[in-house]
Short mmCIF file of C-alpha atoms in Angstrom, two decimals:
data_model
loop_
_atom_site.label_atom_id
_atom_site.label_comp_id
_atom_site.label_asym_id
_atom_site.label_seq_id
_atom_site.Cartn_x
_atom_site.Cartn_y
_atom_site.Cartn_z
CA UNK A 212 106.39 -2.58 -137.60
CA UNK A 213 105.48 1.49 -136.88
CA UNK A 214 102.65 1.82 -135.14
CA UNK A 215 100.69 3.66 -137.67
CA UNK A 216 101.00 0.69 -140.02
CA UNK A 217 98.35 -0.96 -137.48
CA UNK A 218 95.88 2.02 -139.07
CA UNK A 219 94.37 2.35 -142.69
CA UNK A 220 96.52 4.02 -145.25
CA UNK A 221 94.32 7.39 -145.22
CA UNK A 222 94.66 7.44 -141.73
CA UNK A 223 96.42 10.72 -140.18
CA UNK A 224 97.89 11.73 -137.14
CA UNK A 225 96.09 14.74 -135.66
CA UNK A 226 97.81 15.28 -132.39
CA UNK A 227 101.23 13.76 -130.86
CA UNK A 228 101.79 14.63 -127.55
CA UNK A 229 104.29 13.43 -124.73
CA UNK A 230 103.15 9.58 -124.72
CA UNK A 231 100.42 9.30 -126.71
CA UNK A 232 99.65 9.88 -130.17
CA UNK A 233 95.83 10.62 -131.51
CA UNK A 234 95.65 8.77 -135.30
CA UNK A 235 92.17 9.49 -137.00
CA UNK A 236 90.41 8.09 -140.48
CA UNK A 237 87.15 8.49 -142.49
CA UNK A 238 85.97 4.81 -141.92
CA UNK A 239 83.29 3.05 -143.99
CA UNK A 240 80.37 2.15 -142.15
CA UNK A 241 78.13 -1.08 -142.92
CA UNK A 242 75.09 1.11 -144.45
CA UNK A 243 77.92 3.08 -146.74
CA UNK A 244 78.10 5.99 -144.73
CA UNK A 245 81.81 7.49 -143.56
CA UNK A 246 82.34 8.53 -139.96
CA UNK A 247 85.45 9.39 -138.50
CA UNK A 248 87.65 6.75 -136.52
CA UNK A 249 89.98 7.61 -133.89
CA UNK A 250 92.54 5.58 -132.18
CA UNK A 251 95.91 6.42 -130.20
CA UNK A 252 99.35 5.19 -129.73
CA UNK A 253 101.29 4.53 -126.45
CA UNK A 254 105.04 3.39 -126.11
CA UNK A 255 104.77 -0.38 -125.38
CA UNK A 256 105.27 -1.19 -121.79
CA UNK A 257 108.17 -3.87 -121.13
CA UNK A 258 107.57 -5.29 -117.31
CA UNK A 259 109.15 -8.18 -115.54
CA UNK A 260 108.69 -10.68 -112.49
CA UNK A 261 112.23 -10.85 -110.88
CA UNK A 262 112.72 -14.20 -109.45
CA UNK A 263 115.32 -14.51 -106.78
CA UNK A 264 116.13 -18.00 -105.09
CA UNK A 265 112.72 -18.74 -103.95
CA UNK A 266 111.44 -15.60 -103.86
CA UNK A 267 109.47 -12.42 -106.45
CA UNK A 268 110.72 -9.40 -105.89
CA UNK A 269 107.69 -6.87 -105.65
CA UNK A 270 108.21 -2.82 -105.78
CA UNK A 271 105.99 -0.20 -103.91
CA UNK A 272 105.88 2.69 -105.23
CA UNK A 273 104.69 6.62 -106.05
CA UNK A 274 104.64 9.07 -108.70
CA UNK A 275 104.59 12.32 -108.52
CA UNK A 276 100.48 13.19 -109.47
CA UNK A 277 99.24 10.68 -106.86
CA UNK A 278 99.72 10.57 -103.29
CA UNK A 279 98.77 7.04 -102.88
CA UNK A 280 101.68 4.17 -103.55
CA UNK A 281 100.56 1.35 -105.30
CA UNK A 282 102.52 -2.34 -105.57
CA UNK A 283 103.89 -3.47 -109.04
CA UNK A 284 106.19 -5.38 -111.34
CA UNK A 285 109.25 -3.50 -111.86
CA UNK A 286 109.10 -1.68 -115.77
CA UNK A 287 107.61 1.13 -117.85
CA UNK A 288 108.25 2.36 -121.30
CA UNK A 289 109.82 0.57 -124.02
CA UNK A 290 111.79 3.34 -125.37
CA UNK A 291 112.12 4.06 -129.35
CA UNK A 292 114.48 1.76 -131.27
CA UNK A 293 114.65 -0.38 -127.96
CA UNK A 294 113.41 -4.00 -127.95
CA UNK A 295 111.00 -5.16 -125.46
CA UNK A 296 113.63 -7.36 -124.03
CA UNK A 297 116.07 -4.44 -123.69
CA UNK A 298 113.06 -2.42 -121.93
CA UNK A 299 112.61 -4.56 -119.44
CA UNK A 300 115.81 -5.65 -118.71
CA UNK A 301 116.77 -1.69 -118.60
CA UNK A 302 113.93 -1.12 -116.05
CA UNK A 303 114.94 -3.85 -113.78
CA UNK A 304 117.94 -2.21 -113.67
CA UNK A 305 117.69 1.02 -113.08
CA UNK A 306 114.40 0.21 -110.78
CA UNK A 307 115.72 -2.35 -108.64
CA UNK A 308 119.15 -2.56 -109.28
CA UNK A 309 119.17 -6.35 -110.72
CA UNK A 310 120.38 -8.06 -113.65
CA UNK A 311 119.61 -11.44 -114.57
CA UNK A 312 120.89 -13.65 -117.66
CA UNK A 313 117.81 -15.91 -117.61
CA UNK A 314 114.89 -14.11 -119.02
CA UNK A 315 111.96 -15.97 -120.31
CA UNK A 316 108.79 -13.88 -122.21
CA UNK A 317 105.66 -14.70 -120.31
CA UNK A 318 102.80 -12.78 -121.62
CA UNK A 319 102.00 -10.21 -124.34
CA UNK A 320 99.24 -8.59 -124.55
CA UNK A 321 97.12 -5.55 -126.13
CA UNK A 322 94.90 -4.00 -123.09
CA UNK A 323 92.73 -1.81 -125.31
CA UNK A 324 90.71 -2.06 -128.05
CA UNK A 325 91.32 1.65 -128.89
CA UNK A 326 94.84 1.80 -128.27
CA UNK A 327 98.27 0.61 -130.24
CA UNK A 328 99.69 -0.69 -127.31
CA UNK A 329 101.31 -3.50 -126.13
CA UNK A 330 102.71 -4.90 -122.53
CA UNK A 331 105.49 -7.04 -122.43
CA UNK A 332 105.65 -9.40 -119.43
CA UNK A 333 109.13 -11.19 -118.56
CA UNK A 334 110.35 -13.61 -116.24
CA UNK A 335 113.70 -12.61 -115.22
CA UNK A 336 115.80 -16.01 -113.43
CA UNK A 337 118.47 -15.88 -110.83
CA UNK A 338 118.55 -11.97 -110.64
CA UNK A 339 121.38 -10.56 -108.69
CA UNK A 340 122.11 -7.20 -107.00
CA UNK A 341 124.34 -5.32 -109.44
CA UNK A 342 124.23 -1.68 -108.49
CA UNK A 343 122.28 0.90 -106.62
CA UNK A 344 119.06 1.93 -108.26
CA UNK A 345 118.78 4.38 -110.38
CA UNK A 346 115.00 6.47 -110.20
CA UNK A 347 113.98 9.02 -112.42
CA UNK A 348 112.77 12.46 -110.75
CA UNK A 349 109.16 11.21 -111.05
CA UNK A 350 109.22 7.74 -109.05
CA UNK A 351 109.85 6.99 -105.37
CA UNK A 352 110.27 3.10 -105.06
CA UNK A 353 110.86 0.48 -102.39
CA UNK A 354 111.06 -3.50 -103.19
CA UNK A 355 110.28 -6.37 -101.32
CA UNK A 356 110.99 -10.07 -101.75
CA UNK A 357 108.34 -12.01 -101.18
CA UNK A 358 106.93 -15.68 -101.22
CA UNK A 359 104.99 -17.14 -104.49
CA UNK A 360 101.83 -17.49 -102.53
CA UNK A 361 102.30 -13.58 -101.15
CA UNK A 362 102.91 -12.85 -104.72
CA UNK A 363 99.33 -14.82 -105.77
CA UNK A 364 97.56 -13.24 -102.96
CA UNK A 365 98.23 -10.04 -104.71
CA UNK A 366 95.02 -11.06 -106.27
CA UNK A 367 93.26 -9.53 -103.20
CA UNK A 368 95.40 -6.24 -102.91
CA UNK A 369 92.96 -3.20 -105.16
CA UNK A 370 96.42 -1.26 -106.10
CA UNK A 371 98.27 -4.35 -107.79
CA UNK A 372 96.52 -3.36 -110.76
CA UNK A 373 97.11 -5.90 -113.66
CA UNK A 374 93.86 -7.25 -114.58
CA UNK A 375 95.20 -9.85 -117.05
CA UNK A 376 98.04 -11.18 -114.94
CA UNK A 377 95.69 -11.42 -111.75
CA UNK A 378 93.58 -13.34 -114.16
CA UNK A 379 96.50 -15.84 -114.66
CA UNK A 380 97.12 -15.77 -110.87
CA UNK A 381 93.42 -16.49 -109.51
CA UNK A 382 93.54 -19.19 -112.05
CA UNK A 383 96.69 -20.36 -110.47
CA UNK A 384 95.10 -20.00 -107.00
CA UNK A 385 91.98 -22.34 -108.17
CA UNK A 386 93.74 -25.01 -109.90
CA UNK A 387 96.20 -27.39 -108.47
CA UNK A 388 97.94 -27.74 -112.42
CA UNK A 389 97.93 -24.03 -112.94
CA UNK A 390 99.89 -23.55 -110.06
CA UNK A 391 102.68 -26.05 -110.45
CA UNK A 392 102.85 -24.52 -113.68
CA UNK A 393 103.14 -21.24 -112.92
CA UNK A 394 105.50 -22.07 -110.14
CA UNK A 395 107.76 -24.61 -112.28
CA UNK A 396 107.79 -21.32 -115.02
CA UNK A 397 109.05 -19.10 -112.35
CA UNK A 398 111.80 -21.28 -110.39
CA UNK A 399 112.21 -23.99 -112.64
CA UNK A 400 110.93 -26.38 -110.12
CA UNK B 338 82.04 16.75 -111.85
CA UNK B 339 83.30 17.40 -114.98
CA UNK B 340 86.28 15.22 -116.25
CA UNK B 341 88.90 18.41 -116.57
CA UNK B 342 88.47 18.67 -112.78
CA UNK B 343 90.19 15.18 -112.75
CA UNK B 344 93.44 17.34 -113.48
CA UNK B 345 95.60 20.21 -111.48
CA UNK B 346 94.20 23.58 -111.96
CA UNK B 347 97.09 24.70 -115.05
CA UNK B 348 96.39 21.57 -116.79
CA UNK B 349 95.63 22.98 -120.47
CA UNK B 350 93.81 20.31 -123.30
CA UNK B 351 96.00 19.95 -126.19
CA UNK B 352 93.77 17.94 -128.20
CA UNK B 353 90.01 17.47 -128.11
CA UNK B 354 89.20 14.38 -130.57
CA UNK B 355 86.23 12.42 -131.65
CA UNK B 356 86.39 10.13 -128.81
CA UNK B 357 89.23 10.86 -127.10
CA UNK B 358 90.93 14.75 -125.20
CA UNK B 359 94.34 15.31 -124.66
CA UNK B 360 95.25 17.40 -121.17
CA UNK B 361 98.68 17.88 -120.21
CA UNK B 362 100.17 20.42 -117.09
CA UNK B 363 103.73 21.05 -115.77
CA UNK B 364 104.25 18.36 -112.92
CA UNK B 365 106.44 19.05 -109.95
CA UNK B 366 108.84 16.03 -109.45
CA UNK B 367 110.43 14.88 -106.33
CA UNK B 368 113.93 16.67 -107.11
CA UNK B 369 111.98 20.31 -107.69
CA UNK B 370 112.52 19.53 -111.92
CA UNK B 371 109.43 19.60 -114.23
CA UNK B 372 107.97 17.48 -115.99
CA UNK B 373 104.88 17.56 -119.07
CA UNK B 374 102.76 14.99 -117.47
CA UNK B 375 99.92 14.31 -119.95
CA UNK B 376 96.43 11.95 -119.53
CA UNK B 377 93.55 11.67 -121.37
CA UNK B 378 89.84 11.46 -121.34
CA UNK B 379 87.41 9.43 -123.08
CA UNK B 380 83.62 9.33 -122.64
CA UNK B 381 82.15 6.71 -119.69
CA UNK B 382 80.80 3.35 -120.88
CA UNK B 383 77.52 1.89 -119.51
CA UNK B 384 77.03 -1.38 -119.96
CA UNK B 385 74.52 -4.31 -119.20
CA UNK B 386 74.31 -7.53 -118.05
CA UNK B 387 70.42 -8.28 -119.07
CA UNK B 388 68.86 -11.36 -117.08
CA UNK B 389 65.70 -12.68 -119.06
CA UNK B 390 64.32 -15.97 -116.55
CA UNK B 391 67.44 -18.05 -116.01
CA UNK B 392 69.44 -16.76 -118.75
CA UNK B 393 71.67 -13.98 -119.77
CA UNK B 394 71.79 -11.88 -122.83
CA UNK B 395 74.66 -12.02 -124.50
CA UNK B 396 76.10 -10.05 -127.65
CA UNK B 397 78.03 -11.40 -130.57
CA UNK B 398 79.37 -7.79 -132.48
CA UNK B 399 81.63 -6.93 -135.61
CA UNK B 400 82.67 -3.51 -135.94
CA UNK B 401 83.74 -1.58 -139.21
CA UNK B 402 87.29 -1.44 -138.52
CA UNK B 403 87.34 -5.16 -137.50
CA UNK B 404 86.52 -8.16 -139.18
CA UNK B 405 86.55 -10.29 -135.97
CA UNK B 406 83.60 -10.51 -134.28
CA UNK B 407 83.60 -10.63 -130.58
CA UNK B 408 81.71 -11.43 -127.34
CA UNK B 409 80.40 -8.88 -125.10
CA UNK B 410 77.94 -7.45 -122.79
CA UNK B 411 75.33 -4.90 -123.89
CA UNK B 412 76.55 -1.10 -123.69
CA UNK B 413 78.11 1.83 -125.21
CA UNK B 414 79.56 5.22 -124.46
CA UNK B 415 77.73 7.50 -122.11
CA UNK B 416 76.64 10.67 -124.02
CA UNK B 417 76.71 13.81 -122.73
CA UNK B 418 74.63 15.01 -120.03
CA UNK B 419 73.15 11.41 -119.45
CA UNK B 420 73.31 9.36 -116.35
CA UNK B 421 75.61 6.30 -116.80
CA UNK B 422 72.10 4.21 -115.99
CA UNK B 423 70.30 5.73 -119.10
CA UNK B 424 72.82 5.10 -121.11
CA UNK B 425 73.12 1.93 -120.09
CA UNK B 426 68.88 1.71 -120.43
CA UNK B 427 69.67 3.29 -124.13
CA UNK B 428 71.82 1.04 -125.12
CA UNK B 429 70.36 -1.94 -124.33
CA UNK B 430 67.35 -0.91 -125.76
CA UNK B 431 68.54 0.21 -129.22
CA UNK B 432 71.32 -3.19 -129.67
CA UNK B 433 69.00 -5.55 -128.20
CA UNK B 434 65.18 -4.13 -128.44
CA UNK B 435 64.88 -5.15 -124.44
CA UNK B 436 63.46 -2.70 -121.61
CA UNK B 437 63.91 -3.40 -117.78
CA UNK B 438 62.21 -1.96 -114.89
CA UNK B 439 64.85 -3.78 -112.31
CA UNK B 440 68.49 -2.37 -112.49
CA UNK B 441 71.02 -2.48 -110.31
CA UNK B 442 74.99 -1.27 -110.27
CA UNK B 443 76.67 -4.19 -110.64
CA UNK B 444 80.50 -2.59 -110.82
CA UNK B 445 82.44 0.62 -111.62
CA UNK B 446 85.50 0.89 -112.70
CA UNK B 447 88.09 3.04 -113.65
CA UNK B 448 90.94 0.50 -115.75
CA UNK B 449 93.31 2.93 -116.80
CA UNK B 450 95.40 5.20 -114.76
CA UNK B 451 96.32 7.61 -117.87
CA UNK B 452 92.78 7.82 -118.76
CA UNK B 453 89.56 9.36 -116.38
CA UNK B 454 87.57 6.74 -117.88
CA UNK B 455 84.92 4.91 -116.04
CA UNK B 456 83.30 1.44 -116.60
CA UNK B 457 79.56 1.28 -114.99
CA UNK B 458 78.18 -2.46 -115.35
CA UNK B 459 74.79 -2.93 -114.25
CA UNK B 460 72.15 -5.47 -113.98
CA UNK B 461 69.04 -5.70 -115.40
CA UNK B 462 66.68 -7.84 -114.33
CA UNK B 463 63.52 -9.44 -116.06
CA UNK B 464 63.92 -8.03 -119.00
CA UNK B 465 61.23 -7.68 -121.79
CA UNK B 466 61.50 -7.87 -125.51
CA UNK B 467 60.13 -4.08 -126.28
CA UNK B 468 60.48 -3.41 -130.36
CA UNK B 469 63.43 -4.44 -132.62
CA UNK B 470 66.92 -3.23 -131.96
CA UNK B 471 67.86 0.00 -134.18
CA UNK B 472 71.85 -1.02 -134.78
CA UNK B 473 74.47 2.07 -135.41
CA UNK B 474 75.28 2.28 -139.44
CA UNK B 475 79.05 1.30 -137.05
CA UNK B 476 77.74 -1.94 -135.39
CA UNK B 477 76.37 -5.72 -136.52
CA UNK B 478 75.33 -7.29 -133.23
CA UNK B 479 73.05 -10.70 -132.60
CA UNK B 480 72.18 -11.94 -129.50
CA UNK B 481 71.98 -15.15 -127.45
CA UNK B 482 70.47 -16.12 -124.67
CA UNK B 483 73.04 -18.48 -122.56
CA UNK B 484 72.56 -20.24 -118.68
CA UNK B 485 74.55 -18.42 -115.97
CA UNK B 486 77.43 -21.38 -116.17
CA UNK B 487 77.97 -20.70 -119.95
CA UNK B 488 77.80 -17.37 -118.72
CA UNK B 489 81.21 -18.38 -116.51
CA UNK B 490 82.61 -20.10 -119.30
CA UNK B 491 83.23 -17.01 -121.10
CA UNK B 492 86.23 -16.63 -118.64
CA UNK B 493 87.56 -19.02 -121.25
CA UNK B 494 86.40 -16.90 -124.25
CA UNK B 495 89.39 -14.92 -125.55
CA UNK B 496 87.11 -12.19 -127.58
CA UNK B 497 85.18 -12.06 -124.65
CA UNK B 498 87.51 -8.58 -123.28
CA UNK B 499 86.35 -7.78 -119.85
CA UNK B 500 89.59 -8.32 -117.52
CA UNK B 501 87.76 -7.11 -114.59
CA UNK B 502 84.07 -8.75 -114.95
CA UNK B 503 86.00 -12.07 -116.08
CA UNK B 504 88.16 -11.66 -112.48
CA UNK B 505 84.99 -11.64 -110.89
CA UNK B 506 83.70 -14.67 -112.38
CA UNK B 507 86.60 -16.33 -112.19
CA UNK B 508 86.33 -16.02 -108.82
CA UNK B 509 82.77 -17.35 -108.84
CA UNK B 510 84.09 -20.49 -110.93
CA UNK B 511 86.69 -21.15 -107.96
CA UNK B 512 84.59 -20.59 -104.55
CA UNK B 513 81.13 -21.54 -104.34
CA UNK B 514 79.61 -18.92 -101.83
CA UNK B 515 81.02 -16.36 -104.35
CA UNK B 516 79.13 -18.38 -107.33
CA UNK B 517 75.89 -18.29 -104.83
CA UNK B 518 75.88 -14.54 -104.52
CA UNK B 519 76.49 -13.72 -108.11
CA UNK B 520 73.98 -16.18 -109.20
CA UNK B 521 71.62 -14.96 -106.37
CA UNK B 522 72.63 -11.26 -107.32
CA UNK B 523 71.95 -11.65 -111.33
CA UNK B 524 68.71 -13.96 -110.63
CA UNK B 525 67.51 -13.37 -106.99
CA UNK B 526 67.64 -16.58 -106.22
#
């Protein structure tokens, strides 16, 4: 479904720029009144946890309007006419140089209220080196493998920022079930 | 400092909305090429977490554009030229009728890197029914009081959306010296 089908029929779009797009609408108000409603659009981001043996492989990186590097999953922008699946396995790709054939969708969610805009969380099993990376002129990245309790004691670490996976992970942390569930989901043991 | 300073000096606003600006500036990448890097701005929010004796305010809202009604704190957008604690004084007073003399900066935060948008959560203590609330013609909102472990259990609550606070009291939930110092912090004792 288009993302403007998410907004009311008489809604228009009053600005589109290079990500996101500003949609607007005269919007009935509970004493009868009209005011006017805004909301944007942002390309869906498609992101993945790359599982390796026993090990999550973890990327540091920088972009180009901020000096500071900051840890992440490896993804970014579902491109148009792309599926979310394609996205991420795409971005694993040309960020990490890894492919996997065991990919698993682990979350989905919609981080704003006032935004059309979904992230895309995958699992990727078994990923294996394929190919040098390939980075776009705006990112400088390194990756690390690291341990499933270094990955949930990313928890702790201010520039992982993914508020509603961290949620998942300090429930993992607190609870015994969580974790063996979370672990089982990543290595399948 | 006002938000355009948030941007490089030939950043130009494309789009200035109801809610919402567009700014977007020619970024240098790493290989000399460049880019149309583009971010938004969207007014502050100031919001409340009112304490009345052993209990917490709590909001239960529908909005227009929305016929779900959801879970949250107390607050609003900052308007212009206020403090983020008045607004956060304003708004409690006109969606719950309550005043406060005690108030403390509980939390800001900035939870989107595209957007110079900041979160301030506060705390106000003993809080005193002052004259009935005087609701937007945009909002429906009751209240409830509920003890500071229902209060927790809203970690739980999925229209309860407030990633960060609900890290926060997840973490609470999990280790006992942090649930003493929030308890201690909302109730001072």
């Amino acid at each position: 479904m288009a993302k403007k089908n998410k907004f009311p029929k008489n809604a228009h779009r009053g600005f589109k720029g290079e990500i996101f797009e500003v949609w607007q609408w005269p919007q009935k108000m509970y004493d009868g009144t009209k005011e006017t409603f805004e909301m944007l659009t942002r390309p869906d981001t498609a992101q993945v946890i790359p599982v390796i043996d026993d090990k999550i492989l973890i990327l540091s990186q920088k972009q180009p309007d901020s000096p500071k590097a900051f840890y992440s999953l490896a993804g970014g922008r579902r491109e148009k006419d792309e599926s979310a699946l394609n996205g991420a396995k795409r971005e694993l790709l040309e960020e990490t140089g890894y492919v996997a054939r065991d990919w698993q969708l682990f979350k989905k969610v919609s981080p704003s209220g006032k935004i059309v805009w979904m992230i895309h969380t995958y699992i990727a099993r078994d990923c294996i080196y394929w190919q040098p990376p390939r980075l776009d002129a705006g990112e400088k990245i390194t990756v690390k493998l690291i341990s499933f309790d270094e990955f949930l004691a990313l928890v702790d670490e201010p520039t992982f920022y993914e508020p509603e996976l961290v949620n998942y992970m300090l429930r993992a942390k607190a609870d015994k079930k969580i974790y063996k569930k979370f672990h089982k989901l990543l290595f399948k043991k």
